[in-house]
Amino acid sequence: QSRLTQPPSASGSPGQAVTISCTGTSSDVGGYDFVSWYQQHPGKAPKLIIYEVIKRPSGVPDRFSGSKSGNMASLTVSGLQAEDEADYYCTSYAGSKTVVVFGGGTKLTVL
Amino acid sequence: EVQLVETGGGLVKPGGSLRLSCEASGLTFSIAWMNWVRQAPGKGLEWVGRIYSKTDGGTTEFAAPVKGRFSIARDDSKNTVYLQMNSLKTDDTAVYYCTTYDHHKFVNWGPGTRVTVSS
């Protein structure tokens, strides 16, 4: 069972903005600025899209943004496009020698 | 460009063993912290384990479901990391991904290799 809680699904129309939450505790999300987000299209490997809460790797569109408040991190996808339809997963550092935990994943549907 | 390629997946009976390999290119492999992440059919991502670089001790860590059954080794001369899976269970059926881990994030991912545990 994931220690990081994500909604199972989210949806939005093209051009709209959608926000996906990732809720943890003060021992992980709330305690460190090391939340990362991954995008996975069906049948493909995951891809890093946000790291250290707000940073984007080179090549990731600025339509993707991250934030954090207390024990909850969020991924916002602005100006939704059909290609954004995918599964999204969060992770958070929780201290050295701790196991890595992924959120349960959120399926984003572009209506 | 970093490339990771996993091989060794296949069909194995419960109780059997399998060794997966992941060959890396485009990075300084010897300093990389290499991880394995799996995904059961229709399910989410699950971290399996990690091996640190030799300069960082070369030790391994594992998730509870695989501890004692799986091991990870690396051959820096071949830019390859291995996942040895013993006493396999049907619950181990998944696509296994090799990933690099840098400053608390999974940066590069291979395409994955499928493991099916079934009688």
PDB file of C-alpha atoms in Angstrom:
ATOM      1  CA  GLN A   1       0.000   0.000   0.000  1.00  0.00           C
ATOM      2  CA  SER A   2       1.383   3.390  -1.066  1.00  0.00           C
ATOM      3  CA  ARG A   3       2.395   5.871   1.594  1.00  0.00           C
ATOM      4  CA  LEU A   4       1.807   8.557  -1.006  1.00  0.00           C
ATOM      5  CA  THR A   5      -1.836   9.034  -1.939  1.00  0.00           C
ATOM      6  CA  GLN A   6      -2.913  10.120  -5.410  1.00  0.00           C
ATOM      7  CA  PRO A   7      -6.422  10.320  -6.874  1.00  0.00           C
ATOM      8  CA  PRO A   8      -6.944   7.366  -9.239  1.00  0.00           C
ATOM      9  CA  SER A   9      -8.186   9.568 -12.037  1.00  0.00           C
ATOM     10  CA  ALA A  10      -8.335  13.135 -13.312  1.00  0.00           C
ATOM     11  CA  SER A  11      -9.661  14.669 -16.490  1.00  0.00           C
ATOM     12  CA  GLY A  12      -9.935  17.892 -18.421  1.00  0.00           C
ATOM     13  CA  SER A  13     -10.740  19.261 -21.838  1.00  0.00           C
ATOM     14  CA  PRO A  14      -8.092  20.425 -24.308  1.00  0.00           C
ATOM     15  CA  GLY A  15      -6.728  23.796 -23.289  1.00  0.00           C
ATOM     16  CA  GLN A  16      -7.833  23.487 -19.696  1.00  0.00           C
ATOM     17  CA  ALA A  17      -5.623  23.052 -16.631  1.00  0.00           C
ATOM     18  CA  VAL A  18      -5.686  19.980 -14.412  1.00  0.00           C
ATOM     19  CA  THR A  19      -4.021  19.479 -11.027  1.00  0.00           C
ATOM     20  CA  ILE A  20      -3.044  16.111  -9.576  1.00  0.00           C
ATOM     21  CA  SER A  21      -2.296  15.824  -5.869  1.00  0.00           C
ATOM     22  CA  CYS A  22       0.171  13.633  -4.000  1.00  0.00           C
ATOM     23  CA  THR A  23      -0.412  13.476  -0.263  1.00  0.00           C
ATOM     24  CA  GLY A  24       2.210  12.177   2.120  1.00  0.00           C
ATOM     25  CA  THR A  25       3.364  12.966   5.634  1.00  0.00           C
ATOM     26  CA  SER A  26       5.838  15.200   7.424  1.00  0.00           C
ATOM     27  CA  SER A  27       8.343  12.329   7.074  1.00  0.00           C
ATOM     28  CA  ASP A  28       8.378  12.476   3.294  1.00  0.00           C
ATOM     29  CA  VAL A  29       6.587  15.115   1.206  1.00  0.00           C
ATOM     30  CA  GLY A  30       6.377  17.633   4.050  1.00  0.00           C
ATOM     31  CA  GLY A  31       9.902  17.069   5.279  1.00  0.00           C
ATOM     32  CA  TYR A  32      11.951  17.402   2.103  1.00  0.00           C
ATOM     33  CA  ASP A  33      11.876  19.313  -1.167  1.00  0.00           C
ATOM     34  CA  PHE A  34      12.575  16.141  -3.144  1.00  0.00           C
ATOM     35  CA  VAL A  35       9.238  15.330  -4.737  1.00  0.00           C
ATOM     36  CA  SER A  36       9.411  14.069  -8.302  1.00  0.00           C
ATOM     37  CA  TRP A  37       6.749  13.275 -10.886  1.00  0.00           C
ATOM     38  CA  TYR A  38       6.753  10.748 -13.731  1.00  0.00           C
ATOM     39  CA  GLN A  39       4.617  10.480 -16.858  1.00  0.00           C
ATOM     40  CA  GLN A  40       3.900   7.063 -18.350  1.00  0.00           C
ATOM     41  CA  HIS A  41       2.121   6.452 -21.628  1.00  0.00           C
ATOM     42  CA  PRO A  42       0.585   3.006 -22.212  1.00  0.00           C
ATOM     43  CA  GLY A  43       3.203   0.387 -22.987  1.00  0.00           C
ATOM     44  CA  LYS A  44       6.052   2.832 -22.448  1.00  0.00           C
ATOM     45  CA  ALA A  45       8.621   3.426 -19.727  1.00  0.00           C
ATOM     46  CA  PRO A  46       8.007   6.229 -17.231  1.00  0.00           C
ATOM     47  CA  LYS A  47       9.601   9.600 -17.885  1.00  0.00           C
ATOM     48  CA  LEU A  48      10.774  12.143 -15.316  1.00  0.00           C
ATOM     49  CA  ILE A  49       8.860  15.408 -15.762  1.00  0.00           C
ATOM     50  CA  ILE A  50       9.291  17.246 -12.438  1.00  0.00           C
ATOM     51  CA  TYR A  51      11.958  16.955  -9.750  1.00  0.00           C
ATOM     52  CA  GLU A  52      12.749  18.772  -6.510  1.00  0.00           C
ATOM     53  CA  VAL A  53       9.089  19.831  -6.371  1.00  0.00           C
ATOM     54  CA  ILE A  54       9.230  22.519  -9.056  1.00  0.00           C
ATOM     55  CA  LYS A  55      12.093  21.817 -11.474  1.00  0.00           C
ATOM     56  CA  ARG A  56      11.644  20.551 -15.041  1.00  0.00           C
ATOM     57  CA  PRO A  57      14.243  18.475 -16.887  1.00  0.00           C
ATOM     58  CA  SER A  58      15.401  19.832 -20.208  1.00  0.00           C
ATOM     59  CA  GLY A  59      12.828  19.171 -22.920  1.00  0.00           C
ATOM     60  CA  VAL A  60       9.772  18.995 -20.673  1.00  0.00           C
ATOM     61  CA  PRO A  61       7.219  21.640 -21.735  1.00  0.00           C
ATOM     62  CA  ASP A  62       6.575  24.473 -19.284  1.00  0.00           C
ATOM     63  CA  ARG A  63       2.914  23.456 -19.335  1.00  0.00           C
ATOM     64  CA  PHE A  64       3.957  21.052 -16.590  1.00  0.00           C
ATOM     65  CA  SER A  65       4.545  22.618 -13.196  1.00  0.00           C
ATOM     66  CA  GLY A  66       4.920  21.387  -9.654  1.00  0.00           C
ATOM     67  CA  SER A  67       4.235  22.820  -6.225  1.00  0.00           C
ATOM     68  CA  LYS A  68       4.004  21.791  -2.603  1.00  0.00           C
ATOM     69  CA  SER A  69       2.103  22.910   0.472  1.00  0.00           C
ATOM     70  CA  GLY A  70       2.648  21.126   3.743  1.00  0.00           C
ATOM     71  CA  ASN A  71       2.384  17.377   3.217  1.00  0.00           C
ATOM     72  CA  MET A  72       0.789  17.661  -0.224  1.00  0.00           C
ATOM     73  CA  ALA A  73       2.554  18.060  -3.533  1.00  0.00           C
ATOM     74  CA  SER A  74       0.775  18.893  -6.765  1.00  0.00           C
ATOM     75  CA  LEU A  75       1.386  18.531 -10.471  1.00  0.00           C
ATOM     76  CA  THR A  76      -0.444  20.982 -12.722  1.00  0.00           C
ATOM     77  CA  VAL A  77      -0.786  20.458 -16.447  1.00  0.00           C
ATOM     78  CA  SER A  78      -1.850  23.671 -18.165  1.00  0.00           C
ATOM     79  CA  GLY A  79      -3.142  24.018 -21.709  1.00  0.00           C
ATOM     80  CA  LEU A  80      -4.047  20.321 -21.831  1.00  0.00           C
ATOM     81  CA  GLN A  81      -3.177  18.510 -25.027  1.00  0.00           C
ATOM     82  CA  ALA A  82      -4.233  15.079 -26.254  1.00  0.00           C
ATOM     83  CA  GLU A  83      -0.663  13.809 -25.798  1.00  0.00           C
ATOM     84  CA  ASP A  84      -0.850  14.564 -22.075  1.00  0.00           C
ATOM     85  CA  GLU A  85      -3.235  11.648 -21.617  1.00  0.00           C
ATOM     86  CA  ALA A  86      -1.134   9.241 -19.539  1.00  0.00           C
ATOM     87  CA  ASP A  87      -0.566   7.891 -16.051  1.00  0.00           C
ATOM     88  CA  TYR A  88       1.264  10.123 -13.580  1.00  0.00           C
ATOM     89  CA  TYR A  89       3.190   8.978 -10.505  1.00  0.00           C
ATOM     90  CA  CYS A  90       4.814  10.880  -7.663  1.00  0.00           C
ATOM     91  CA  THR A  91       7.648   9.899  -5.351  1.00  0.00           C
ATOM     92  CA  SER A  92       9.276  11.623  -2.417  1.00  0.00           C
ATOM     93  CA  TYR A  93      12.547  11.234  -0.574  1.00  0.00           C
ATOM     94  CA  ALA A  94      11.910  10.111   2.992  1.00  0.00           C
ATOM     95  CA  GLY A  95      15.378  10.030   4.510  1.00  0.00           C
ATOM     96  CA  SER A  96      18.476   7.947   3.910  1.00  0.00           C
ATOM     97  CA  LYS A  97      18.207   4.183   3.977  1.00  0.00           C
ATOM     98  CA  THR A  98      14.433   4.336   3.571  1.00  0.00           C
ATOM     99  CA  VAL A  99      12.676   2.404   0.869  1.00  0.00           C
ATOM    100  CA  VAL A 100      11.412   4.317  -2.131  1.00  0.00           C
ATOM    101  CA  VAL A 101       7.645   4.608  -2.419  1.00  0.00           C
ATOM    102  CA  PHE A 102       5.659   5.640  -5.458  1.00  0.00           C
ATOM    103  CA  GLY A 103       2.207   7.114  -5.276  1.00  0.00           C
ATOM    104  CA  GLY A 104      -0.524   4.839  -6.571  1.00  0.00           C
ATOM    105  CA  GLY A 105      -0.708   6.722  -9.854  1.00  0.00           C
ATOM    106  CA  THR A 106      -3.298   8.968 -11.490  1.00  0.00           C
ATOM    107  CA  LYS A 107      -4.787   8.302 -14.903  1.00  0.00           C
ATOM    108  CA  LEU A 108      -5.212  11.619 -16.707  1.00  0.00           C
ATOM    109  CA  THR A 109      -7.869  11.631 -19.420  1.00  0.00           C
ATOM    110  CA  VAL A 110      -8.130  14.423 -21.975  1.00  0.00           C
ATOM    111  CA  LEU A 111     -11.806  14.659 -22.844  1.00  0.00           C
TER     112      LEU A 111
ATOM    113  CA  GLU B   1      22.377  10.332 -24.679  1.00  0.00           C
ATOM    114  CA  VAL B   2      21.908   7.839 -21.868  1.00  0.00           C
ATOM    115  CA  GLN B   3      20.550   4.464 -22.910  1.00  0.00           C
ATOM    116  CA  LEU B   4      19.542   1.569 -20.684  1.00  0.00           C
ATOM    117  CA  VAL B   5      18.582  -1.793 -22.148  1.00  0.00           C
ATOM    118  CA  GLU B   6      17.158  -4.611 -20.045  1.00  0.00           C
ATOM    119  CA  THR B   7      17.337  -8.241 -21.120  1.00  0.00           C
ATOM    120  CA  GLY B   8      16.660 -11.628 -19.603  1.00  0.00           C
ATOM    121  CA  GLY B   9      12.930 -11.574 -19.074  1.00  0.00           C
ATOM    122  CA  GLY B  10      10.709 -14.531 -19.873  1.00  0.00           C
ATOM    123  CA  LEU B  11       8.417 -17.217 -18.517  1.00  0.00           C
ATOM    124  CA  VAL B  12       9.464 -19.059 -15.369  1.00  0.00           C
ATOM    125  CA  LYS B  13       7.660 -21.447 -13.033  1.00  0.00           C
ATOM    126  CA  PRO B  14       6.909 -20.543  -9.416  1.00  0.00           C
ATOM    127  CA  GLY B  15       9.932 -21.272  -7.276  1.00  0.00           C
ATOM    128  CA  GLY B  16      12.272 -20.768 -10.192  1.00  0.00           C
ATOM    129  CA  SER B  17      15.036 -18.263 -10.796  1.00  0.00           C
ATOM    130  CA  LEU B  18      15.805 -15.659 -13.421  1.00  0.00           C
ATOM    131  CA  ARG B  19      18.582 -13.132 -13.921  1.00  0.00           C
ATOM    132  CA  LEU B  20      17.895  -9.821 -15.579  1.00  0.00           C
ATOM    133  CA  SER B  21      20.623  -7.658 -17.064  1.00  0.00           C
ATOM    134  CA  CYS B  22      20.688  -3.949 -17.793  1.00  0.00           C
ATOM    135  CA  GLU B  23      23.427  -2.555 -20.011  1.00  0.00           C
ATOM    136  CA  ALA B  24      24.010   1.183 -19.851  1.00  0.00           C
ATOM    137  CA  SER B  25      25.659   3.600 -22.236  1.00  0.00           C
ATOM    138  CA  GLY B  26      26.135   7.347 -22.441  1.00  0.00           C
ATOM    139  CA  LEU B  27      26.923   7.841 -18.762  1.00  0.00           C
ATOM    140  CA  THR B  28      29.736   7.324 -16.273  1.00  0.00           C
ATOM    141  CA  PHE B  29      28.332   4.022 -15.115  1.00  0.00           C
ATOM    142  CA  SER B  30      30.775   3.469 -12.279  1.00  0.00           C
ATOM    143  CA  ILE B  31      29.372   6.382 -10.264  1.00  0.00           C
ATOM    144  CA  ALA B  32      25.715   5.682 -11.026  1.00  0.00           C
ATOM    145  CA  TRP B  33      23.272   4.417  -8.420  1.00  0.00           C
ATOM    146  CA  MET B  34      21.305   1.796 -10.326  1.00  0.00           C
ATOM    147  CA  ASN B  35      17.759   0.804  -9.425  1.00  0.00           C
ATOM    148  CA  TRP B  36      15.136  -1.695 -10.492  1.00  0.00           C
ATOM    149  CA  VAL B  37      11.464  -0.729 -10.588  1.00  0.00           C
ATOM    150  CA  ARG B  38       8.665  -3.093 -11.595  1.00  0.00           C
ATOM    151  CA  GLN B  39       5.091  -2.795 -12.754  1.00  0.00           C
ATOM    152  CA  ALA B  40       2.629  -5.663 -12.458  1.00  0.00           C
ATOM    153  CA  PRO B  41       0.006  -5.914 -15.200  1.00  0.00           C
ATOM    154  CA  GLY B  42      -2.508  -3.092 -14.819  1.00  0.00           C
ATOM    155  CA  LYS B  43      -0.849  -1.861 -11.631  1.00  0.00           C
ATOM    156  CA  GLY B  44       1.357   1.039 -10.550  1.00  0.00           C
ATOM    157  CA  LEU B  45       5.103   1.381 -10.199  1.00  0.00           C
ATOM    158  CA  GLU B  46       6.881  -0.476  -7.407  1.00  0.00           C
ATOM    159  CA  TRP B  47      10.489   0.093  -6.424  1.00  0.00           C
ATOM    160  CA  VAL B  48      12.378  -3.211  -6.207  1.00  0.00           C
ATOM    161  CA  GLY B  49      15.910  -2.372  -5.144  1.00  0.00           C
ATOM    162  CA  ARG B  50      19.091  -0.392  -5.606  1.00  0.00           C
ATOM    163  CA  ILE B  51      22.847  -0.822  -5.786  1.00  0.00           C
ATOM    164  CA  TYR B  52      25.112   2.070  -4.886  1.00  0.00           C
ATOM    165  CA  SER B  53      28.292   2.873  -6.728  1.00  0.00           C
ATOM    166  CA  LYS B  54      31.437   1.219  -5.434  1.00  0.00           C
ATOM    167  CA  THR B  55      32.733   4.603  -4.308  1.00  0.00           C
ATOM    168  CA  ASP B  56      29.579   4.951  -2.216  1.00  0.00           C
ATOM    169  CA  GLY B  57      30.003   1.511  -0.732  1.00  0.00           C
ATOM    170  CA  GLY B  58      28.503  -0.715  -3.411  1.00  0.00           C
ATOM    171  CA  THR B  59      25.786  -1.848  -1.017  1.00  0.00           C
ATOM    172  CA  THR B  60      22.259  -2.878  -1.916  1.00  0.00           C
ATOM    173  CA  GLU B  61      18.780  -2.151  -0.575  1.00  0.00           C
ATOM    174  CA  PHE B  62      15.526  -3.924  -1.338  1.00  0.00           C
ATOM    175  CA  ALA B  63      11.802  -3.521  -0.933  1.00  0.00           C
ATOM    176  CA  ALA B  64      10.203  -5.774   1.662  1.00  0.00           C
ATOM    177  CA  PRO B  65       8.372  -8.069  -0.823  1.00  0.00           C
ATOM    178  CA  VAL B  66      11.644  -9.156  -2.472  1.00  0.00           C
ATOM    179  CA  LYS B  67      14.127  -8.965   0.397  1.00  0.00           C
ATOM    180  CA  GLY B  68      15.970 -12.241   0.829  1.00  0.00           C
ATOM    181  CA  ARG B  69      14.901 -13.531  -2.595  1.00  0.00           C
ATOM    182  CA  PHE B  70      16.374 -10.927  -4.960  1.00  0.00           C
ATOM    183  CA  SER B  71      19.927  -9.653  -5.209  1.00  0.00           C
ATOM    184  CA  ILE B  72      21.594  -6.961  -7.304  1.00  0.00           C
ATOM    185  CA  ALA B  73      25.145  -6.909  -8.595  1.00  0.00           C
ATOM    186  CA  ARG B  74      27.069  -4.663 -10.935  1.00  0.00           C
ATOM    187  CA  ASP B  75      29.973  -5.081 -13.325  1.00  0.00           C
ATOM    188  CA  ASP B  76      31.398  -1.646 -13.966  1.00  0.00           C
ATOM    189  CA  SER B  77      33.768  -3.035 -16.620  1.00  0.00           C
ATOM    190  CA  LYS B  78      30.703  -4.019 -18.672  1.00  0.00           C
ATOM    191  CA  ASN B  79      28.488  -1.057 -17.695  1.00  0.00           C
ATOM    192  CA  THR B  80      25.937  -3.634 -16.587  1.00  0.00           C
ATOM    193  CA  VAL B  81      23.743  -4.171 -13.546  1.00  0.00           C
ATOM    194  CA  TYR B  82      22.066  -7.480 -12.758  1.00  0.00           C
ATOM    195  CA  LEU B  83      18.929  -8.446 -10.888  1.00  0.00           C
ATOM    196  CA  GLN B  84      19.032 -12.049  -9.643  1.00  0.00           C
ATOM    197  CA  MET B  85      15.556 -13.251  -8.777  1.00  0.00           C
ATOM    198  CA  ASN B  86      15.151 -16.488  -6.818  1.00  0.00           C
ATOM    199  CA  SER B  87      12.157 -18.284  -5.322  1.00  0.00           C
ATOM    200  CA  LEU B  88       9.925 -16.483  -7.766  1.00  0.00           C
ATOM    201  CA  LYS B  89       6.228 -16.116  -6.999  1.00  0.00           C
ATOM    202  CA  THR B  90       3.287 -15.374  -9.252  1.00  0.00           C
ATOM    203  CA  ASP B  91       3.163 -11.905  -7.632  1.00  0.00           C
ATOM    204  CA  ASP B  92       6.565 -11.166  -9.163  1.00  0.00           C
ATOM    205  CA  THR B  93       4.994 -11.129 -12.625  1.00  0.00           C
ATOM    206  CA  ALA B  94       5.716  -7.651 -13.970  1.00  0.00           C
ATOM    207  CA  VAL B  95       7.636  -5.520 -16.388  1.00  0.00           C
ATOM    208  CA  TYR B  96      10.995  -4.783 -14.794  1.00  0.00           C
ATOM    209  CA  TYR B  97      12.641  -1.437 -15.494  1.00  0.00           C
ATOM    210  CA  CYS B  98      16.249  -0.486 -14.910  1.00  0.00           C
ATOM    211  CA  THR B  99      16.713   3.145 -13.871  1.00  0.00           C
ATOM    212  CA  THR B 100      19.425   5.561 -12.801  1.00  0.00           C
ATOM    213  CA  TYR B 101      18.899   7.379  -9.502  1.00  0.00           C
ATOM    214  CA  ASP B 102      20.488  10.753  -8.937  1.00  0.00           C
ATOM    215  CA  HIS B 103      19.775  13.195  -6.125  1.00  0.00           C
ATOM    216  CA  HIS B 104      16.553  11.506  -5.120  1.00  0.00           C
ATOM    217  CA  LYS B 105      15.017  11.114  -8.559  1.00  0.00           C
ATOM    218  CA  PHE B 106      14.808   8.389 -11.210  1.00  0.00           C
ATOM    219  CA  VAL B 107      16.368  10.072 -14.203  1.00  0.00           C
ATOM    220  CA  ASN B 108      16.820   7.539 -17.020  1.00  0.00           C
ATOM    221  CA  TRP B 109      14.702   4.468 -17.668  1.00  0.00           C
ATOM    222  CA  GLY B 110      15.119   1.455 -19.905  1.00  0.00           C
ATOM    223  CA  PRO B 111      12.218   0.148 -22.015  1.00  0.00           C
ATOM    224  CA  GLY B 112      11.689  -2.717 -19.567  1.00  0.00           C
ATOM    225  CA  THR B 113      11.701  -6.501 -19.773  1.00  0.00           C
ATOM    226  CA  ARG B 114       8.685  -8.672 -19.037  1.00  0.00           C
ATOM    227  CA  VAL B 115       8.818 -11.433 -16.430  1.00  0.00           C
ATOM    228  CA  THR B 116       5.964 -13.917 -16.163  1.00  0.00           C
ATOM    229  CA  VAL B 117       5.842 -16.361 -13.274  1.00  0.00           C
ATOM    230  CA  SER B 118       3.325 -19.073 -14.024  1.00  0.00           C
ATOM    231  CA  SER B 119       2.993 -22.822 -13.921  1.00  0.00           C
TER     232      SER B 119
END
